[in-house]
CSV table of C-alpha atoms (C1' of nucleotides) in Angstrom, one decimal:
chain,number,residue,atom,x,y,z
A,1,MET,CA,-7.2,-34.3,-37.7
A,2,PRO,CA,-9.9,-33.5,-40.3
A,3,ALA,CA,-9.9,-30.4,-42.4
A,4,LYS,CA,-11.1,-27.2,-40.7
A,5,LEU,CA,-14.7,-26.1,-40.9
A,6,PRO,CA,-15.8,-23.1,-43.1
A,7,LEU,CA,-15.3,-19.9,-41.1
A,8,THR,CA,-18.6,-18.6,-42.5
A,9,ILE,CA,-20.4,-20.9,-40.0
A,10,ALA,CA,-20.1,-18.5,-37.1
A,11,SER,CA,-21.5,-15.4,-38.9
A,12,ASP,CA,-24.3,-17.4,-40.5
A,13,LEU,CA,-25.2,-18.9,-37.1
A,14,LEU,CA,-25.1,-15.6,-35.2
A,15,ALA,CA,-27.3,-14.0,-37.9
A,16,TRP,CA,-29.8,-16.9,-37.4
A,17,TYR,CA,-29.5,-16.5,-33.6
A,18,ASP,CA,-30.3,-12.8,-33.7
A,19,VAL,CA,-33.7,-13.7,-35.2
A,20,HIS,CA,-34.5,-17.1,-33.8
A,21,ALA,CA,-32.9,-17.3,-30.3
A,22,ARG,CA,-35.1,-19.0,-27.8
A,23,GLN,CA,-36.4,-16.7,-25.0
A,24,LEU,CA,-35.4,-18.4,-21.8
A,25,PRO,CA,-35.6,-17.2,-18.2
A,26,TRP,CA,-31.8,-17.2,-17.7
A,27,ARG,CA,-31.0,-15.7,-21.1
A,28,ALA,CA,-30.6,-12.1,-22.1
A,29,PRO,CA,-31.8,-11.2,-25.6
A,30,PRO,CA,-29.0,-11.2,-28.3
A,31,GLY,CA,-26.9,-8.1,-28.3
A,32,THR,CA,-28.1,-6.9,-24.8
A,33,PRO,CA,-25.8,-6.8,-21.7
A,34,ALA,CA,-24.8,-10.2,-20.3
A,35,PRO,CA,-27.1,-11.8,-17.9
A,36,ASP,CA,-26.6,-12.2,-14.1
A,37,PRO,CA,-23.7,-14.7,-13.5
A,38,TYR,CA,-25.7,-16.3,-10.7
A,39,ARG,CA,-28.5,-17.1,-13.0
A,40,VAL,CA,-26.2,-18.3,-15.8
A,41,TRP,CA,-24.4,-20.6,-13.3
A,42,LEU,CA,-27.6,-21.9,-11.8
A,43,SER,CA,-29.1,-22.6,-15.2
A,44,GLU,CA,-26.0,-24.3,-16.5
A,45,VAL,CA,-25.8,-26.7,-13.6
A,46,MET,CA,-29.5,-27.5,-13.8
A,47,LEU,CA,-29.2,-28.1,-17.6
A,48,GLN,CA,-26.4,-30.6,-17.2
A,49,GLN,CA,-27.9,-33.7,-18.9
A,50,THR,CA,-31.3,-32.2,-18.4
A,51,GLN,CA,-33.6,-30.6,-21.0
A,52,VAL,CA,-34.7,-27.0,-21.0
A,53,ALA,CA,-38.5,-27.8,-20.5
A,54,THR,CA,-37.6,-29.8,-17.4
A,55,VAL,CA,-35.4,-27.1,-15.9
A,56,ILE,CA,-37.6,-24.0,-16.4
A,57,PRO,CA,-40.0,-24.6,-13.4
A,58,TYR,CA,-37.1,-25.5,-11.1
A,59,PHE,CA,-35.1,-22.4,-12.2
A,60,GLU,CA,-38.0,-20.2,-11.6
A,61,ALA,CA,-38.6,-21.7,-8.1
A,62,PHE,CA,-34.9,-21.4,-7.1
A,63,THR,CA,-34.4,-17.9,-8.2
A,64,ARG,CA,-37.6,-16.8,-6.5
A,65,ARG,CA,-36.5,-18.3,-3.2
A,66,TRP,CA,-32.8,-17.7,-3.5
A,67,PRO,CA,-32.0,-14.7,-5.8
A,68,ASP,CA,-28.2,-14.7,-5.3
A,69,PHE,CA,-25.2,-16.6,-4.1
A,70,ARG,CA,-25.4,-15.4,-0.5
A,71,ALA,CA,-29.0,-16.4,-0.2
A,72,LEU,CA,-28.4,-19.9,-1.6
A,73,ALA,CA,-25.3,-20.3,0.6
A,74,ALA,CA,-27.4,-19.9,3.7
A,75,VAL,CA,-29.8,-22.6,2.9
A,76,GLU,CA,-29.7,-25.8,5.0
A,77,ASP,CA,-28.7,-29.0,3.1
A,78,GLY,CA,-32.0,-30.8,3.5
A,79,GLU,CA,-34.0,-27.8,2.3
A,80,LEU,CA,-31.9,-27.5,-0.9
A,81,MET,CA,-32.1,-31.3,-1.5
A,82,ALA,CA,-35.9,-31.2,-1.2
A,83,ALA,CA,-36.1,-28.3,-3.6
A,84,TRP,CA,-34.0,-30.2,-6.1
A,85,ALA,CA,-36.1,-33.4,-5.7
A,86,GLY,CA,-37.2,-34.7,-9.1
A,87,LEU,CA,-34.5,-33.1,-11.2
A,88,GLY,CA,-32.2,-36.1,-10.7
A,89,TYR,CA,-28.4,-36.4,-10.6
A,90,TYR,CA,-28.4,-35.3,-7.0
A,91,ALA,CA,-24.7,-34.8,-6.7
A,92,ARG,CA,-25.4,-31.7,-8.7
A,93,ALA,CA,-27.4,-30.3,-5.8
A,94,ARG,CA,-24.8,-31.1,-3.2
A,95,ASN,CA,-22.1,-29.5,-5.4
A,96,LEU,CA,-24.4,-26.5,-6.1
A,97,LEU,CA,-24.6,-25.7,-2.5
A,98,ALA,CA,-20.9,-26.3,-1.9
A,99,CYS,CA,-20.2,-24.0,-4.8
A,100,ALA,CA,-22.5,-21.3,-3.5
A,101,ARG,CA,-20.8,-21.4,-0.1
A,102,VAL,CA,-17.3,-21.1,-1.6
A,103,VAL,CA,-18.5,-18.1,-3.7
A,104,ALA,CA,-20.1,-16.5,-0.7
A,105,ASN,CA,-17.2,-17.1,1.7
A,106,ASP,CA,-14.1,-16.9,-0.5
A,107,TYR,CA,-15.2,-14.7,-3.5
A,108,GLY,CA,-17.4,-12.1,-1.7
A,109,GLY,CA,-20.6,-13.5,-3.3
A,110,ALA,CA,-19.5,-13.0,-6.9
A,111,LEU,CA,-18.4,-15.7,-9.3
A,112,PRO,CA,-14.8,-15.6,-10.5
A,113,ASP,CA,-14.8,-14.5,-14.2
A,114,THR,CA,-12.1,-16.8,-15.7
A,115,GLU,CA,-12.5,-20.3,-17.0
A,116,GLU,CA,-9.5,-21.4,-15.0
A,117,ALA,CA,-11.0,-20.2,-11.7
A,118,LEU,CA,-14.5,-21.4,-12.5
A,119,ARG,CA,-13.1,-24.8,-13.3
A,120,LYS,CA,-11.9,-25.3,-9.7
A,121,LEU,CA,-15.4,-24.9,-8.2
A,122,PRO,CA,-17.5,-27.8,-7.2
A,123,GLY,CA,-19.8,-29.0,-9.9
A,124,ILE,CA,-18.2,-26.9,-12.6
A,125,GLY,CA,-16.4,-29.0,-15.2
A,126,ALA,CA,-14.9,-28.1,-18.6
A,127,TYR,CA,-18.2,-27.5,-20.3
A,128,THR,CA,-19.8,-25.4,-17.5
A,129,ALA,CA,-16.7,-23.3,-17.0
A,130,ALA,CA,-16.5,-22.4,-20.7
A,131,ALA,CA,-20.2,-21.7,-20.9
A,132,ILE,CA,-20.2,-19.4,-17.9
A,133,ALA,CA,-17.0,-17.6,-19.0
A,134,ALA,CA,-18.5,-17.0,-22.4
A,135,ILE,CA,-22.1,-16.2,-21.7
A,136,ALA,CA,-21.8,-14.4,-18.4
A,137,PHE,CA,-18.4,-12.7,-18.7
A,138,GLY,CA,-18.1,-12.2,-22.5
A,139,ARG,CA,-14.9,-14.2,-22.8
A,140,ARG,CA,-13.9,-16.2,-25.7
A,141,ALA,CA,-14.2,-19.8,-24.7
A,142,VAL,CA,-14.7,-23.1,-26.6
A,143,VAL,CA,-18.1,-24.5,-25.4
A,144,VAL,CA,-18.7,-28.1,-26.3
A,145,ASP,CA,-21.7,-29.9,-25.1
A,146,ALA,CA,-23.7,-32.8,-26.6
A,147,ASN,CA,-25.5,-30.4,-29.0
A,148,VAL,CA,-22.2,-29.0,-30.2
A,149,GLU,CA,-20.7,-32.5,-30.6
A,150,ARG,CA,-23.6,-33.6,-32.8
A,151,VAL,CA,-23.7,-30.4,-34.9
A,152,VAL,CA,-19.9,-30.4,-35.4
A,153,ALA,CA,-19.8,-34.2,-36.1
A,154,ARG,CA,-22.4,-33.6,-38.9
A,155,LEU,CA,-20.7,-30.5,-40.2
A,156,ALA,CA,-17.5,-32.4,-40.6
A,157,VAL,CA,-18.9,-35.9,-41.2
A,158,LEU,CA,-16.6,-37.2,-38.5
A,159,ASP,CA,-16.4,-41.0,-38.7
A,160,THR,CA,-14.6,-41.3,-35.3
A,161,PRO,CA,-17.2,-42.5,-32.8
A,162,LEU,CA,-18.0,-40.7,-29.6
A,163,PRO,CA,-16.4,-40.4,-27.1
A,164,ALA,CA,-13.2,-40.9,-28.9
A,165,ALA,CA,-14.0,-38.0,-31.2
A,166,LYS,CA,-14.2,-35.4,-28.4
A,167,PRO,CA,-10.7,-34.0,-29.0
A,168,GLU,CA,-11.2,-33.6,-32.7
A,169,ILE,CA,-14.7,-32.0,-32.0
A,170,ALA,CA,-13.1,-29.5,-29.5
A,171,ALA,CA,-10.4,-28.6,-32.0
A,172,LEU,CA,-12.9,-28.0,-34.8
A,173,THR,CA,-15.2,-26.0,-32.5
A,174,ASP,CA,-12.2,-23.9,-31.5
A,175,GLY,CA,-11.6,-23.2,-35.2
A,176,ILE,CA,-15.1,-21.7,-35.7
A,177,THR,CA,-15.6,-20.0,-32.4
A,178,PRO,CA,-15.5,-16.2,-32.9
A,179,ASP,CA,-13.5,-13.8,-30.8
A,180,ASP,CA,-16.6,-11.6,-30.3
A,181,ARG,CA,-19.9,-13.0,-29.1
A,182,ALA,CA,-18.5,-16.4,-28.1
A,183,GLY,CA,-21.4,-16.7,-25.7
A,184,ASP,CA,-24.0,-16.0,-28.3
A,185,PHE,CA,-22.2,-18.4,-30.6
A,186,ALA,CA,-22.3,-21.1,-28.0
A,187,GLN,CA,-26.0,-20.6,-27.3
A,188,ALA,CA,-26.7,-20.5,-31.0
A,189,MET,CA,-25.0,-23.9,-31.5
A,190,MET,CA,-27.0,-25.3,-28.6
A,191,ASP,CA,-30.3,-23.8,-29.9
A,192,LEU,CA,-29.5,-25.2,-33.3
A,193,GLY,CA,-28.8,-28.7,-31.8
A,194,ALA,CA,-31.9,-28.6,-29.6
A,195,THR,CA,-34.4,-27.4,-32.2
A,196,ILE,CA,-33.1,-28.2,-35.7
A,197,CYS,CA,-30.0,-30.4,-35.8
A,198,THR,CA,-31.7,-32.9,-33.5
A,199,ALA,CA,-30.5,-36.4,-32.9
A,200,ARG,CA,-33.4,-37.9,-34.8
A,201,ALA,CA,-35.3,-36.4,-37.7
A,202,PRO,CA,-33.2,-33.3,-38.1
A,203,ARG,CA,-35.0,-30.4,-39.8
A,204,CYS,CA,-32.3,-29.5,-42.3
A,205,MET,CA,-34.5,-27.4,-44.5
A,206,LEU,CA,-34.7,-24.9,-41.6
A,207,CYS,CA,-30.9,-24.9,-40.9
A,208,PRO,CA,-28.9,-21.7,-41.4
A,209,VAL,CA,-25.7,-23.7,-42.1
A,210,ARG,CA,-26.9,-26.5,-44.2
A,211,GLY,CA,-24.8,-25.1,-47.1
A,212,GLU,CA,-21.7,-25.7,-45.0
A,213,CYS,CA,-22.7,-29.1,-43.8
A,214,ALA,CA,-21.1,-32.1,-45.2
A,215,ALA,CA,-23.6,-34.5,-43.6
A,216,PHE,CA,-26.4,-32.7,-45.3
A,217,ALA,CA,-24.5,-32.9,-48.6
A,218,ARG,CA,-24.3,-36.6,-48.1
A,219,GLY,CA,-28.1,-36.8,-47.6
A,220,ALA,CA,-28.1,-38.7,-44.4
A,221,PRO,CA,-27.3,-36.3,-41.5
A,222,GLU,CA,-28.8,-38.5,-38.8
A,223,GLN,CA,-25.9,-41.0,-39.6
A,224,TRP,CA,-23.7,-38.7,-37.5
A,225,PRO,CA,-22.3,-38.7,-34.8
A,226,GLN,CA,-21.2,-42.3,-34.7
A,227,LYS,CA,-21.4,-43.7,-31.2
A,228,ALA,CA,-19.9,-46.6,-29.4
A,229,PRO,CA,-22.5,-49.3,-28.7
A,230,ARG,CA,-24.2,-49.1,-25.3
A,231,ARG,CA,-24.2,-51.8,-22.7
A,232,VAL,CA,-27.4,-53.6,-21.9
A,233,LYS,CA,-29.3,-52.2,-18.9
A,234,PRO,CA,-29.4,-54.8,-16.1
A,235,GLN,CA,-32.6,-55.6,-14.2
A,236,ARG,CA,-32.5,-55.3,-10.4
A,237,TYR,CA,-34.9,-55.9,-7.6
A,238,GLY,CA,-35.4,-54.4,-4.2
A,239,THR,CA,-37.9,-53.7,-1.4
A,240,MET,CA,-39.0,-50.4,0.1
A,241,PHE,CA,-40.4,-50.3,3.6
A,242,TRP,CA,-43.5,-48.3,4.5
A,243,ILE,CA,-43.9,-47.9,8.3
A,244,GLU,CA,-46.9,-45.9,9.2
A,245,ALA,CA,-47.9,-44.7,12.7
A,246,GLU,CA,-50.2,-42.0,13.9
A,247,GLY,CA,-50.6,-40.4,10.5
A,248,HIS,CA,-46.9,-40.3,9.9
A,249,VAL,CA,-44.5,-42.4,7.8
A,250,LEU,CA,-40.9,-43.2,8.5
A,251,LEU,CA,-38.3,-41.5,6.3
A,252,VAL,CA,-34.5,-41.8,6.2
A,253,ARG,CA,-31.7,-39.6,4.9
A,254,ARG,CA,-29.7,-41.6,2.4
A,255,PRO,CA,-25.9,-41.3,2.6
A,256,ASP,CA,-24.2,-38.7,0.3
A,257,LYS,CA,-22.4,-41.4,-1.7
A,258,GLY,CA,-24.2,-43.7,-4.0
A,259,MET,CA,-27.7,-43.7,-5.6
A,260,LEU,CA,-30.0,-40.8,-4.7
A,261,GLY,CA,-27.3,-39.6,-2.3
A,262,GLY,CA,-28.3,-37.0,0.3
A,263,MET,CA,-32.0,-37.4,-0.4
A,264,LEU,CA,-34.8,-38.2,2.0
A,265,ALA,CA,-36.3,-41.6,1.2
A,266,LEU,CA,-38.3,-44.6,2.4
A,267,PRO,CA,-36.0,-47.2,4.0
A,268,THR,CA,-34.8,-49.8,1.5
A,269,GLY,CA,-33.1,-53.1,1.4
A,270,PRO,CA,-30.3,-53.9,-1.1
A,271,TRP,CA,-30.9,-53.7,-4.9
A,272,GLU,CA,-29.8,-57.0,-6.4
A,273,GLU,CA,-30.2,-59.4,-9.2
A,274,ALA,CA,-32.9,-61.4,-7.3
A,275,PRO,CA,-35.7,-60.1,-5.1
A,276,PRO,CA,-34.2,-59.5,-1.6
A,277,GLY,CA,-37.4,-60.0,0.3
A,278,LEU,CA,-37.4,-58.5,3.8
A,279,THR,CA,-33.6,-58.2,3.9
A,280,ASP,CA,-32.5,-55.2,5.9
A,281,ALA,CA,-36.1,-54.5,7.2
A,282,PRO,CA,-35.7,-51.5,9.6
A,283,ILE,CA,-37.7,-53.3,12.3
A,284,GLU,CA,-39.3,-56.6,13.1
A,285,ALA,CA,-43.0,-56.3,12.1
A,286,ASP,CA,-46.0,-57.9,10.6
A,287,TRP,CA,-45.0,-57.0,7.0
A,288,GLN,CA,-47.7,-57.0,4.2
A,289,ILE,CA,-46.3,-57.1,0.7
A,290,ALA,CA,-48.3,-54.8,-1.7
A,291,ASP,CA,-49.6,-56.6,-4.7
A,292,THR,CA,-47.9,-54.3,-7.2
A,293,VAL,CA,-44.2,-53.4,-7.5
A,294,VAL,CA,-42.8,-50.0,-8.2
A,295,ARG,CA,-41.0,-49.9,-11.5
A,296,HIS,CA,-38.3,-47.3,-12.1
A,297,VAL,CA,-35.6,-47.0,-14.7
A,298,PHE,CA,-32.3,-45.4,-13.7
A,299,THR,CA,-29.4,-44.4,-16.0
A,300,HIS,CA,-27.6,-47.7,-15.7
A,301,PHE,CA,-30.2,-50.2,-14.4
A,302,ALA,CA,-33.9,-50.9,-14.1
A,303,LEU,CA,-35.4,-51.5,-10.7
A,304,ASP,CA,-38.5,-53.4,-9.7
A,305,CYS,CA,-39.1,-52.5,-6.1
A,306,ALA,CA,-41.5,-54.4,-3.9
A,307,LEU,CA,-43.4,-52.4,-1.2
A,308,ALA,CA,-43.6,-53.9,2.3
A,309,GLU,CA,-46.1,-52.2,4.6
A,310,THR,CA,-46.7,-52.2,8.3
A,311,ARG,CA,-48.8,-50.1,10.7
A,312,LEU,CA,-47.7,-49.4,14.2
A,313,ASP,CA,-49.7,-48.0,17.2
A,314,ARG,CA,-47.0,-45.5,18.1
A,315,GLN,CA,-44.0,-43.8,16.5
A,316,THR,CA,-41.2,-46.1,17.4
A,317,ASP,CA,-37.7,-44.7,18.0
A,318,ALA,CA,-36.2,-48.1,17.1
A,319,VAL,CA,-34.9,-46.8,13.8
A,320,ALA,CA,-31.7,-44.7,14.1
A,321,ASP,CA,-31.6,-41.7,12.0
A,322,GLY,CA,-35.2,-42.0,10.9
A,323,GLN,CA,-37.7,-39.2,11.0
A,324,TRP,CA,-41.5,-39.4,11.1
A,325,TRP,CA,-43.1,-37.4,8.3
A,326,PRO,CA,-46.8,-36.4,8.3
A,327,LEU,CA,-48.7,-38.1,5.6
A,328,ARG,CA,-50.6,-34.9,4.8
A,329,GLU,CA,-47.3,-33.2,3.8
A,330,MET,CA,-45.6,-35.8,1.8
A,331,ASP,CA,-45.2,-33.4,-1.2
A,332,ALA,CA,-42.9,-31.2,1.0
A,333,ALA,CA,-40.6,-34.1,1.8
A,334,GLY,CA,-38.9,-33.8,-1.5
A,335,LEU,CA,-38.6,-37.5,-2.3
A,336,PRO,CA,-36.8,-38.8,-5.4
A,337,THR,CA,-39.2,-40.1,-8.1
A,338,LEU,CA,-38.8,-43.7,-7.1
A,339,PHE,CA,-40.2,-43.0,-3.7
A,340,ALA,CA,-42.7,-40.5,-4.9
A,341,LYS,CA,-44.2,-43.3,-7.0
A,342,ALA,CA,-44.5,-45.5,-3.9
A,343,VAL,CA,-46.3,-42.6,-2.1
A,344,ALA,CA,-48.7,-42.2,-5.0
A,345,LYS,CA,-49.4,-45.9,-4.8
A,346,MET,CA,-50.1,-45.8,-1.1
A,347,GLU,CA,-52.4,-42.8,-1.4
A,348,LYS,CA,-54.7,-44.7,-3.7
B,1,DC,C1',-10.7,-43.8,-18.6
B,2,DA,C1',-14.8,-46.0,-18.1
B,3,DG,C1',-18.3,-46.5,-14.7
B,4,DC,C1',-21.5,-44.2,-11.8
B,5,DC,C1',-25.2,-41.1,-11.3
B,6,DG,C1',-32.1,-39.4,-12.5
B,7,DT,C1',-35.6,-38.2,-15.0
B,8,DG,C1',-38.9,-37.2,-18.5
B,9,DG,C1',-39.7,-36.5,-23.5
B,10,DC,C1',-39.7,-38.3,-27.9
B,11,DT,C1',-40.1,-41.7,-31.6
C,1,DT,C1',-43.2,-49.4,-26.7
C,2,DA,C1',-38.7,-50.0,-25.6
C,3,DG,C1',-34.9,-47.7,-26.4
C,4,DC,C1',-32.6,-43.4,-27.2
C,5,DC,C1',-31.4,-39.1,-25.7
C,6,DA,C1',-30.4,-34.7,-23.0
C,7,DA,C1',-26.7,-27.3,-21.8
C,8,DG,C1',-21.9,-33.3,-17.7
C,9,DG,C1',-19.1,-33.9,-13.4
C,10,DC,C1',-16.6,-36.9,-10.4
C,11,DT,C1',-13.7,-40.6,-9.3
DNA sequence: CAGCCGTGGCT
DNA sequence: TAGCCAAGGCT
């Protein structure tokens, strides 16, 4: 284990946070009473692997429609998934709803206030449980996200690459987390990582703790954290099927497991190393292949998806579990971006 | 534990 | 621009 970090980091960081904290819709100003746990929880789930600017409009829409756990717990699955459309990582939406229902049914509509109890709820892992306990309930918790990992790795010039360095980083973070204001400290670390101690081109001259930063002293802070090399992203090919009839298009609900799980979508064939053509076409029809493909990049592969079109005289019921959606209301369908791109292409 | 799981911003 | 990256959780 490396040497401990200077204990002055917490006080320096909190003093900086008192002046420079970002004003965010889910955040109470420094020193004021803790914000509503529902809003903290909702924001933390939305913020998992997702940047602040992307989350804000979704957070505003969700809190306007569903102001508390009971309201959210009463939503139908499809309505919730449609509202989440575009945010990505759709398992978060399924877990969000499951969590809201547990809170409404088993906890009287109020989130439990300990890390241990929070950790057992759907969609709440080690990071989110610590963040909620600290920010919403004022408990001392060690909050480690990707920002904290980067900041701590630089402060301590950790040469162990991620993710192997995670235990060391957690121990070092524990060592500088204050007993009071652990929530503000966590948010200060994350603000610092998001605005100053950035992954590339860090703004060290604005940093309140550069005097305690070993990476700054070395003169090359962007050299940390070290990371294990990434795998190359494979290219895959697929086909989407556009079946139009009487001003409607056929949509299907994707299974909960797997890519875009639980989301409404255009029917698709398999996604493979070679173009699958009309494999798994929902019906036999006179398919026309659009002249351009829909390109979309997911986390672990890139997809070139052909678009097969056909028009029918009537809305066939030959496709089990399909539903006909009016073309004039495609925005309300809540399609993942891959399919929203196809809709945009068809509307031209 | 390592692979799976979206999307948009930034350089 | 092509790749890197982000307030991770689940299995």
